Amino acid sequence: MSAITADFIADQNRVRLADHREDFDALARKLARRGLDPETLVKDAMAFAVAVPSWGVGTGGTRFARFPGPGEPRNVFDKLADCGVINTLTRLTPTVSPHIPWDKVKDYAELREAAKSHGLAFDAVNSNTFQDQAGQPLSYKFGSLAHTDKAVREQAIAHNIECVEIGRALGSKALTVWIGDGSNFAGQSSLARAFDRYLDSTAAIYRSLPNDWRMLLEHKLFEPAFYSTVISDWGSSYLAAQHLGPKAQCLVDLGHHAPTVNIEQIVARLARFGKLGGFHFNDSKYGDDDLDAASVSPFRLYLVFHELAEATRTIGPSFAPAYMIDQSHNVTDPIESLMQSAIEIARARAQAQLVDAEALAAAQETNDALTAHRLLKAGFLTDVSPLIAEARLRAGGALDPIATYRASGYRAATARERPAVAAGSAGIV
Ligand code: LRH
Ligand code: MN
């Protein structure tokens, strides 16, 4: 496969450098006029990173169909090669979040080395008790960690403990637990007992965690269950994390809320009580659409990062949620979508650093609503493209990652090397 080399990136950057310099210098002057230091902001942008989902580099689908593209990854090693390209060009995604058993292999030391060869490490491991695997003794049709049958719960607990062991071999420091457990009819399930069974099961997993690990509980309003979901909202997730202990925290997947929910306020609440463990970034208009981050509501993503900036100011450097992307790319080249999404997430974060927090607090305290809103929005209205491009450039990345990727012929090379996958099978991966 043709590696995208530093020389190739330098060649691609050379033709864009003069325009970039001009744009960056203009932005730097504008930021300096606001009393901000462009150098500090570039260094801050260079320090930001977000993990990519291993399952995100294959074409995604819906329950109706999946339309694979050219050069679909055949296995986790192909996935790592593709994730490597994303980081090589954006310098924003040095870690990959694996999903078990989708990324199961015989030799995890070999997998860790393969990731390293692409300049990558592993982030939170995702368990999977929302599908039945071939040869699996007991079905998860009626749930997993909250199933009425103790034997099914124990099977699900054992799987999560195995994920922790796999994660240790890969160098991960967190387990993400999302379960689809719930019901489709009122009365089908005891809402109270289901939650208690979940607490018992997760407590067993919690006891298997190494001291320096976190367990991230991911809530979701609905799907695959359509009447009740055991961990349906941040409240249920918070209660469970509180009940389990300090290593348990809540993971906020942006697509897992009703359309009108104020997600940035959930972020503020969970951060305040030390239970904001991480994110699955994506975007949505209706349900868990898993669309590209900031492709529907860039202002909402910005407001989330504003709350993260406020929490960092209040809590300090120990405040370190895990930033991960969780998307399904049904109509785009997944590598391009993940690069674009990582850049949009870095953009929202850089914009949130521009807010004059003192002036904002003063306007809030004096109930000067419009001034407060304008001060907050000022960051969002600033085009920080040259600033995040400068951060990429200094880190050895591409000024225009998507144009550079297209010029590299990487996708055409994978299409030649990897057998075409027939369309047809439904499902997210
Ligand atoms: C559930 C979810 C979860 C993953 C899956 C791929 O909707 O967000 O985080 O395990 O998507
Ligand atoms: Mn998710």
Short mmCIF file of N, CA and C in Angstrom, two decimals, residues 195 198 216-219 230-244 249-251 270 275:
data_model
loop_
_atom_site.label_atom_id
_atom_site.label_comp_id
_atom_site.label_asym_id
_atom_site.label_seq_id
_atom_site.Cartn_x
_atom_site.Cartn_y
_atom_site.Cartn_z
N PHE A 195 -33.12 -2.52 36.38
CA PHE A 195 -32.02 -1.61 36.77
C PHE A 195 -31.18 -2.26 37.86
N TYR A 198 -28.90 -4.75 36.42
CA TYR A 198 -27.79 -4.04 35.74
C TYR A 198 -26.74 -3.63 36.77
N LEU A 216 -16.74 3.29 31.56
CA LEU A 216 -17.57 4.36 31.03
C LEU A 216 -18.95 3.81 30.67
N LEU A 217 -19.98 4.31 31.35
CA LEU A 217 -21.35 3.84 31.14
C LEU A 217 -22.02 4.73 30.09
N GLU A 218 -22.47 4.12 29.01
CA GLU A 218 -23.05 4.90 27.91
C GLU A 218 -24.57 4.79 27.90
N HIS A 219 -25.25 5.91 28.09
CA HIS A 219 -26.73 5.89 28.08
C HIS A 219 -27.23 6.11 26.65
N VAL A 230 -32.87 0.29 29.68
CA VAL A 230 -32.42 0.24 31.08
C VAL A 230 -31.58 1.46 31.44
N ILE A 231 -30.59 1.79 30.61
CA ILE A 231 -29.77 3.00 30.82
C ILE A 231 -30.13 3.99 29.71
N SER A 232 -31.27 4.68 29.93
CA SER A 232 -31.87 5.49 28.86
C SER A 232 -31.42 6.94 28.87
N ASP A 233 -30.93 7.38 30.01
CA ASP A 233 -30.57 8.81 30.07
C ASP A 233 -29.46 9.06 31.07
N TRP A 234 -29.00 10.27 31.12
CA TRP A 234 -27.83 10.60 31.97
C TRP A 234 -28.14 10.35 33.44
N GLY A 235 -29.44 10.50 33.81
CA GLY A 235 -29.81 10.27 35.21
C GLY A 235 -29.57 8.83 35.63
N SER A 236 -30.02 7.89 34.79
CA SER A 236 -29.82 6.47 35.10
C SER A 236 -28.34 6.14 35.11
N SER A 237 -27.62 6.71 34.14
CA SER A 237 -26.18 6.45 34.05
C SER A 237 -25.47 7.01 35.27
N TYR A 238 -25.86 8.24 35.68
CA TYR A 238 -25.22 8.87 36.85
C TYR A 238 -25.49 8.07 38.12
N LEU A 239 -26.73 7.63 38.29
CA LEU A 239 -27.08 6.84 39.49
C LEU A 239 -26.23 5.57 39.53
N ALA A 240 -26.09 4.93 38.37
CA ALA A 240 -25.30 3.69 38.32
C ALA A 240 -23.83 3.97 38.61
N ALA A 241 -23.29 5.03 38.01
CA ALA A 241 -21.86 5.36 38.21
C ALA A 241 -21.61 5.73 39.67
N GLN A 242 -22.56 6.46 40.25
CA GLN A 242 -22.45 6.82 41.68
C GLN A 242 -22.47 5.57 42.54
N HIS A 243 -23.38 4.66 42.19
CA HIS A 243 -23.55 3.41 42.95
C HIS A 243 -22.31 2.52 42.86
N LEU A 244 -21.66 2.50 41.68
CA LEU A 244 -20.53 1.58 41.45
C LEU A 244 -19.25 2.03 42.12
N GLN A 249 -17.73 6.15 35.43
CA GLN A 249 -18.15 7.48 34.99
C GLN A 249 -19.12 7.35 33.81
N CYS A 250 -19.70 8.46 33.39
CA CYS A 250 -20.72 8.46 32.35
C CYS A 250 -20.13 8.89 31.01
N LEU A 251 -20.52 8.19 29.94
CA LEU A 251 -20.09 8.55 28.60
C LEU A 251 -21.28 9.14 27.85
N LEU A 270 -22.65 16.62 34.79
CA LEU A 270 -21.80 15.45 35.03
C LEU A 270 -20.38 15.88 35.40
N LYS A 275 -18.36 13.03 37.24
CA LYS A 275 -18.80 11.78 36.60
C LYS A 275 -18.83 11.89 35.06
#
